[in-house]
C-alpha positions as a Markdown table, in Angstrom:
| # | Residue | x | y | z |
|---|---|---|---|---|
| 1 | Unk | -2.0 | -101.6 | -26.3 |
| 2 | Unk | -0.4 | -98.3 | -27.1 |
| 3 | Unk | -1.1 | -95.5 | -29.5 |
| 4 | Unk | 1.7 | -94.7 | -31.9 |
| 5 | Unk | 2.7 | -91.7 | -34.0 |
| 6 | Unk | 1.6 | -92.2 | -37.7 |
| 7 | Unk | 4.4 | -92.6 | -40.3 |
| 8 | Unk | 5.4 | -89.2 | -41.8 |
| 9 | Unk | 5.5 | -90.7 | -45.3 |
| 10 | Unk | 2.8 | -92.2 | -47.4 |
| 11 | Unk | 2.2 | -94.6 | -50.4 |
| 12 | Unk | 3.3 | -91.9 | -52.9 |
| 13 | Unk | 6.8 | -92.1 | -51.3 |
| 14 | Unk | 7.0 | -95.9 | -51.1 |
| 15 | Unk | 5.2 | -97.2 | -54.2 |
| 16 | Unk | 7.4 | -95.7 | -56.9 |
| 17 | Unk | 10.5 | -97.4 | -55.4 |
| 18 | Unk | 8.6 | -100.7 | -55.0 |
| 19 | Unk | 7.9 | -100.9 | -58.8 |
| 20 | Unk | 11.2 | -99.5 | -60.0 |
| 21 | Unk | 13.2 | -102.8 | -60.1 |
| 22 | Unk | 11.3 | -104.9 | -62.6 |
| 23 | Unk | 13.3 | -106.5 | -65.3 |
| 24 | Unk | 10.3 | -106.5 | -67.5 |
| 25 | Unk | 9.4 | -102.9 | -68.4 |
| 26 | Unk | 5.8 | -103.9 | -69.3 |
| 27 | Unk | 5.3 | -105.3 | -65.8 |
| 28 | Unk | 6.5 | -102.1 | -64.3 |
| 29 | Unk | 4.2 | -100.1 | -66.6 |
| 30 | Unk | 1.3 | -102.4 | -65.6 |
| 31 | Unk | 2.0 | -101.9 | -61.8 |
| 32 | Unk | 2.4 | -98.2 | -62.3 |
| 33 | Unk | -1.1 | -98.0 | -64.0 |
| 34 | Unk | -2.9 | -98.9 | -60.7 |
| 35 | Unk | -1.0 | -96.3 | -58.6 |
| 36 | Unk | -3.8 | -93.7 | -58.7 |
| 37 | Unk | -6.3 | -96.4 | -57.5 |
| 38 | Unk | -4.0 | -97.4 | -54.7 |
| 39 | Unk | -3.6 | -93.8 | -53.6 |
| 40 | Unk | -7.4 | -93.5 | -53.6 |
| 41 | Unk | -7.5 | -96.7 | -51.4 |
| 42 | Unk | -5.0 | -95.1 | -49.0 |
| 43 | Unk | -7.1 | -91.9 | -48.7 |
| 44 | Unk | -10.2 | -94.0 | -48.0 |
| 45 | Unk | -8.3 | -96.1 | -45.5 |
| 46 | Unk | -7.3 | -93.0 | -43.5 |
| 47 | Unk | -10.9 | -91.8 | -43.4 |
| 48 | Unk | -12.3 | -95.2 | -42.4 |
| 49 | Unk | -9.6 | -95.6 | -39.8 |
| 50 | Unk | -10.6 | -92.3 | -38.3 |
| 51 | Unk | -14.3 | -93.3 | -38.2 |
| 52 | Unk | -13.6 | -96.9 | -37.1 |
| 53 | Unk | -15.1 | -98.3 | -40.3 |
| 54 | Unk | -12.2 | -100.4 | -41.7 |
| 55 | Unk | -14.5 | -103.4 | -41.5 |
| 56 | Unk | -16.2 | -102.0 | -44.6 |
| 57 | Unk | -13.1 | -102.4 | -46.8 |
| 58 | Unk | -13.5 | -104.8 | -49.8 |
| 59 | Unk | -11.1 | -107.8 | -50.0 |
| 60 | Unk | -8.6 | -108.8 | -52.7 |
| 61 | Unk | -8.6 | -105.6 | -54.7 |
| 62 | Unk | -5.9 | -105.5 | -57.5 |
| 63 | Unk | -7.6 | -102.9 | -59.8 |
| 64 | Unk | -6.5 | -104.7 | -62.9 |
| 65 | Unk | -7.4 | -108.2 | -64.1 |
| 66 | Unk | -3.8 | -108.7 | -65.3 |
| 67 | Unk | -2.5 | -108.1 | -61.8 |
| 68 | Unk | -2.8 | -111.0 | -59.2 |
| 69 | Unk | -3.0 | -110.6 | -55.4 |
| 70 | Unk | 0.4 | -112.3 | -55.3 |
| 71 | Unk | 1.8 | -109.5 | -57.5 |
| 72 | Unk | 0.9 | -107.0 | -54.8 |
| 73 | Unk | 2.0 | -109.2 | -52.0 |
| 74 | Unk | 5.4 | -109.5 | -53.7 |
| 75 | Unk | 5.8 | -105.7 | -53.5 |
| 76 | Unk | 6.2 | -106.3 | -49.8 |
| 77 | Unk | 8.0 | -109.6 | -49.8 |
| 78 | Unk | 10.3 | -109.1 | -52.8 |
| 79 | Unk | 10.8 | -105.3 | -52.6 |
| 80 | Unk | 10.0 | -103.6 | -49.3 |
| 81 | Unk | 11.6 | -106.4 | -47.3 |
| 82 | Unk | 14.8 | -106.8 | -49.4 |
| 83 | Unk | 17.8 | -105.0 | -47.9 |
| 84 | Unk | 19.3 | -104.6 | -51.4 |
| 85 | Unk | 16.7 | -102.0 | -52.4 |
| 86 | Unk | 16.5 | -98.5 | -51.1 |
| 87 | Unk | 12.8 | -98.8 | -50.3 |
| 88 | Unk | 13.8 | -101.1 | -47.4 |
| 89 | Unk | 14.5 | -97.9 | -45.4 |
| 90 | Unk | 10.8 | -97.3 | -45.1 |
| 91 | Unk | 10.3 | -100.7 | -43.6 |
| 92 | Unk | 13.1 | -100.1 | -41.1 |
| 93 | Unk | 11.7 | -96.7 | -40.1 |
| 94 | Unk | 8.3 | -98.3 | -39.2 |
| 95 | Unk | 9.8 | -101.3 | -37.5 |
| 96 | Unk | 12.1 | -99.1 | -35.3 |
| 97 | Unk | 9.5 | -96.4 | -34.6 |
| 98 | Unk | 8.5 | -98.2 | -31.3 |
| 99 | Unk | 10.7 | -100.2 | -29.1 |
| 100 | Unk | 7.7 | -101.8 | -27.4 |
| 101 | Unk | 4.9 | -103.7 | -29.2 |
| 102 | Unk | 1.8 | -101.6 | -29.3 |
| 103 | Unk | -0.5 | -104.7 | -29.2 |
| 104 | Unk | 0.8 | -106.4 | -26.0 |
| 105 | Unk | 2.5 | -103.3 | -24.6 |
| 106 | Unk | 5.3 | -105.4 | -23.1 |
| 107 | Unk | 7.5 | -107.4 | -25.6 |
| 108 | Unk | 10.1 | -105.9 | -27.8 |
| 109 | Unk | 9.2 | -104.8 | -31.3 |
| 110 | Unk | 11.0 | -107.1 | -33.9 |
| 111 | Unk | 8.8 | -107.2 | -37.0 |
| 112 | Unk | 6.1 | -105.4 | -38.9 |
| 113 | Unk | 2.4 | -106.4 | -39.0 |
| 114 | Unk | -0.2 | -105.6 | -41.7 |
| 115 | Unk | -3.1 | -104.2 | -39.7 |
| 116 | Unk | -5.4 | -105.3 | -42.5 |
| 117 | Unk | -3.8 | -108.7 | -43.5 |
| 118 | Unk | -1.9 | -108.6 | -46.7 |
| 119 | Unk | -3.3 | -112.0 | -47.7 |
| 120 | Unk | -6.8 | -110.6 | -47.6 |
| 121 | Unk | -6.4 | -106.9 | -48.3 |
| 122 | Unk | -3.8 | -107.1 | -51.0 |
| 123 | Unk | -4.1 | -103.4 | -52.1 |
| 124 | Unk | -2.6 | -102.3 | -48.7 |
| 125 | Unk | 0.5 | -104.5 | -48.7 |
| 126 | Unk | 2.9 | -101.6 | -48.9 |
| 127 | Unk | 0.7 | -98.8 | -47.6 |
| 128 | Unk | 2.6 | -97.3 | -44.7 |
| 129 | Unk | -0.5 | -96.5 | -42.6 |
| 130 | Unk | -1.3 | -100.2 | -42.7 |
| 131 | Unk | 2.1 | -101.3 | -41.4 |
| 132 | Unk | 2.5 | -101.6 | -37.6 |
| 133 | Unk | 5.7 | -102.3 | -35.7 |
| 134 | Unk | 5.0 | -105.2 | -33.3 |
| 135 | Unk | 6.6 | -108.2 | -31.6 |
| 136 | Unk | 6.8 | -111.6 | -33.3 |
| 137 | Unk | 4.3 | -113.2 | -31.0 |
| 138 | Unk | 1.5 | -110.7 | -31.6 |
| 139 | Unk | 2.2 | -110.7 | -35.3 |
| 140 | Unk | 1.9 | -114.5 | -35.4 |
| 141 | Unk | -1.2 | -114.6 | -33.1 |
| 142 | Unk | -3.0 | -111.9 | -35.1 |
| 143 | Unk | -2.2 | -113.5 | -38.4 |
| 144 | Unk | -5.1 | -112.9 | -40.9 |
| 145 | Unk | -7.6 | -111.8 | -38.3 |
| 146 | Unk | -11.2 | -111.4 | -39.6 |
| 147 | Unk | -12.1 | -107.7 | -39.5 |
| 148 | Unk | -15.3 | -107.9 | -41.5 |
| 149 | Unk | -17.5 | -107.1 | -38.5 |
| 150 | Unk | -17.2 | -103.9 | -36.5 |
| 151 | Unk | -16.9 | -105.8 | -33.2 |
| 152 | Unk | -14.0 | -107.8 | -34.5 |
| 153 | Unk | -11.7 | -105.0 | -35.7 |
| 154 | Unk | -8.6 | -104.4 | -33.6 |
| 155 | Unk | -7.9 | -101.0 | -32.1 |
| 156 | Unk | -5.7 | -99.2 | -34.6 |
| 157 | Unk | -2.4 | -98.1 | -32.9 |
| 158 | Unk | -2.1 | -95.1 | -35.2 |
| 159 | Unk | -5.6 | -93.8 | -34.4 |
| 160 | Unk | -7.2 | -95.1 | -31.3 |
| 161 | Unk | -6.1 | -94.5 | -27.7 |
| 162 | Unk | -7.1 | -97.5 | -25.6 |
| 163 | Unk | -5.7 | -95.9 | -22.5 |
| 164 | Unk | -8.4 | -93.2 | -22.5 |
| 165 | Unk | -10.5 | -95.8 | -20.6 |
| 166 | Unk | -9.8 | -98.7 | -18.2 |
| 167 | Unk | -10.1 | -102.2 | -19.8 |
| 168 | Unk | -7.5 | -104.4 | -18.2 |
| 169 | Unk | -8.1 | -106.0 | -14.8 |
| 170 | Unk | -6.6 | -108.9 | -12.8 |
| 171 | Unk | -7.7 | -111.2 | -10.0 |
| 172 | Unk | -5.4 | -113.1 | -7.6 |
| 173 | Unk | -6.5 | -116.7 | -6.8 |
| 174 | Unk | -5.2 | -119.5 | -4.6 |
| 175 | Unk | -5.0 | -122.8 | -6.5 |
| 176 | Unk | -3.3 | -126.0 | -5.1 |
| 177 | Unk | -1.7 | -123.8 | -2.5 |
| 178 | Unk | -0.1 | -121.6 | -5.2 |
| 179 | Unk | -0.9 | -118.0 | -6.0 |
| 180 | Unk | -2.0 | -117.5 | -9.6 |
| 181 | Unk | -3.1 | -114.4 | -11.6 |
| 182 | Unk | -6.1 | -114.2 | -13.9 |
| 183 | Unk | -6.0 | -111.2 | -16.3 |
| 184 | Unk | -9.1 | -110.2 | -18.3 |
| 185 | Unk | -11.0 | -107.4 | -20.1 |
| 186 | Unk | -13.6 | -105.6 | -18.1 |
| 187 | Unk | -16.8 | -104.1 | -19.5 |
| 188 | Unk | -17.1 | -101.6 | -16.7 |
| 189 | Unk | -17.6 | -98.0 | -18.0 |
| 190 | Unk | -17.3 | -98.9 | -21.7 |
| 191 | Unk | -19.9 | -99.5 | -24.4 |
| 192 | Unk | -20.7 | -103.0 | -25.7 |
| 193 | Unk | -19.0 | -102.6 | -29.1 |
| 194 | Unk | -15.8 | -101.3 | -27.4 |
| 195 | Unk | -15.8 | -104.2 | -25.0 |
| 196 | Unk | -16.4 | -106.8 | -27.7 |
| 197 | Unk | -13.5 | -105.4 | -29.8 |
| 198 | Unk | -11.2 | -105.3 | -26.9 |
| 199 | Unk | -12.1 | -108.8 | -25.7 |
| 200 | Unk | -11.7 | -110.2 | -29.2 |
| 201 | Unk | -8.3 | -108.6 | -29.6 |
| 202 | Unk | -7.2 | -109.7 | -26.1 |
| 203 | Unk | -8.2 | -113.3 | -26.9 |
| 204 | Unk | -6.8 | -113.5 | -30.4 |
| 205 | Unk | -3.4 | -112.2 | -29.2 |
| 206 | Unk | -3.5 | -114.7 | -26.4 |
| 207 | Unk | -2.7 | -111.9 | -23.9 |
| 208 | Unk | -4.7 | -113.6 | -21.1 |
| 209 | Unk | -2.1 | -116.5 | -20.9 |
| 210 | Unk | 0.8 | -114.2 | -21.6 |
| 211 | Unk | 0.0 | -111.7 | -18.8 |
| 212 | Unk | -1.0 | -114.4 | -16.3 |
| 213 | Unk | 2.2 | -116.4 | -16.9 |
| 214 | Unk | 4.4 | -113.2 | -16.7 |
| 215 | Unk | 2.6 | -112.3 | -13.4 |
| 216 | Unk | 3.1 | -115.8 | -11.9 |
| 217 | Unk | 6.8 | -115.8 | -12.8 |
| 218 | Unk | 7.2 | -112.2 | -11.4 |
| 219 | Unk | 5.6 | -113.1 | -8.1 |
| 220 | Unk | 7.5 | -116.4 | -7.7 |
| 221 | Unk | 10.8 | -114.7 | -8.2 |
| 222 | Unk | 10.1 | -112.4 | -5.2 |
| 223 | Unk | 8.0 | -114.9 | -3.1 |
| 224 | Unk | 10.8 | -115.9 | -0.7 |
| 225 | Unk | 11.6 | -112.2 | -0.1 |
| 226 | Unk | 8.0 | -111.5 | 0.7 |
| 227 | Unk | 7.8 | -114.5 | 3.1 |
| 228 | Unk | 10.9 | -113.2 | 4.9 |
| 229 | Unk | 9.4 | -109.7 | 5.1 |
| 230 | Unk | 6.1 | -110.7 | 6.6 |
| 231 | Unk | 7.9 | -112.8 | 9.2 |
| 232 | Unk | 9.3 | -109.6 | 10.8 |
| 233 | Unk | 7.6 | -107.2 | 13.1 |
| 234 | Unk | 5.3 | -104.9 | 11.1 |
| 235 | Unk | 6.2 | -106.9 | 8.1 |
| 236 | Unk | 2.6 | -107.2 | 6.8 |
| 237 | Unk | 2.3 | -103.4 | 6.8 |
| 238 | Unk | 5.7 | -103.1 | 5.1 |
| 239 | Unk | 4.7 | -105.5 | 2.4 |
| 240 | Unk | 1.4 | -103.7 | 1.7 |
| 241 | Unk | 3.3 | -100.4 | 1.6 |
| 242 | Unk | 5.8 | -102.0 | -0.9 |
| 243 | Unk | 3.0 | -103.0 | -3.2 |
| 244 | Unk | 1.4 | -99.6 | -3.0 |
| 245 | Unk | 4.7 | -97.9 | -3.7 |
| 246 | Unk | 5.3 | -100.0 | -6.8 |
| 247 | Unk | 1.8 | -99.2 | -8.0 |
| 248 | Unk | 2.4 | -95.5 | -7.6 |
| 249 | Unk | 5.7 | -95.8 | -9.3 |
| 250 | Unk | 4.1 | -97.4 | -12.4 |
| 251 | Unk | 1.3 | -94.9 | -12.3 |
| 252 | Unk | 3.9 | -92.2 | -13.0 |
| 253 | Unk | 4.4 | -93.7 | -16.5 |
| 254 | Unk | 2.5 | -92.5 | -19.5 |
| 255 | Unk | -0.4 | -94.7 | -20.5 |
| 256 | Unk | -0.2 | -96.5 | -17.2 |
| 257 | Unk | -3.8 | -97.4 | -16.5 |
| 258 | Unk | -3.8 | -100.7 | -18.5 |
| 259 | Unk | -0.1 | -101.5 | -18.2 |
| 260 | Unk | 0.8 | -105.0 | -17.1 |
| 261 | Unk | 2.9 | -103.7 | -14.1 |
| 262 | Unk | 0.3 | -101.3 | -12.8 |
| 263 | Unk | -2.5 | -103.9 | -13.0 |
| 264 | Unk | -0.2 | -106.5 | -11.4 |
| 265 | Unk | 0.5 | -104.5 | -8.3 |
| 266 | Unk | -3.1 | -103.2 | -8.1 |
| 267 | Unk | -4.3 | -106.9 | -8.0 |
| 268 | Unk | -1.8 | -107.6 | -5.2 |
| 269 | Unk | -3.3 | -104.8 | -3.2 |
| 270 | Unk | -6.9 | -105.7 | -3.9 |
| 271 | Unk | -6.4 | -109.3 | -3.0 |
| 272 | Unk | -3.9 | -108.8 | -0.2 |
| 273 | Unk | -5.5 | -111.3 | 2.2 |
| 274 | Unk | -5.1 | -114.0 | -0.4 |
| 275 | Unk | -1.5 | -113.0 | -1.0 |
| 276 | Unk | -0.8 | -113.3 | 2.7 |
| 277 | Unk | -2.5 | -116.7 | 2.9 |
| 278 | Unk | -0.2 | -118.0 | 0.0 |
| 279 | Unk | 2.9 | -116.6 | 1.8 |
| 280 | Unk | 2.0 | -118.4 | 5.0 |
| 281 | Unk | 1.5 | -121.8 | 3.5 |
């Protein structure tokens, strides 16, 4: 989970273009009438994001009885997403602002997620600060996550730095003569609310299975080489040195402490005796 730079544009830049293509001038006038309210919503969003209070946001706000939630959702689906409109450039800027998904920290960014789900918080459907570049899997798994309780709100990539503390750990186990990895969230050195939020996010995004499967595949691809290495003189020391070198290499990267690769090699070192047993079977 990575912290991202906030978009350098806001709703006041996006919204006018979103409502400028209605065939019915009355509909355009109606949608324009709620612009001041939506700008107030954006200002409140920024303040609550900063104070970790987005769980206080009311649902299904349209600010006019003649405007339906679908009308606001269509601003995203029928305007912001459409390549034929100039406003699409704002969507593309957000989608391309990070090559790596900030939620899983591993897969390639290919889509845009509504941090507060557009089906629930319709007043933020085209608010830039609510739009997060991410991978398809994380977007699908997150879906309309329930953020109505403080301990359930995801960490916001534009505001919170989850690499200011350690939260990701991994164990190495031997099951049916095969080495397997078990990734999880640790509550060591963090408060209970932070742990609950991280654990909830980790589970909803299905990162436990994703990381564990990736680690199992990664190890099995190099397993035969490791077996050959330990069969030579001083091979055991060489293998441990290799794991340590890889861990140090990944520790040179920014935001390394919870990265998949760093935690993977850290686990191989911590559970080295189990790794050796698996290689000798």
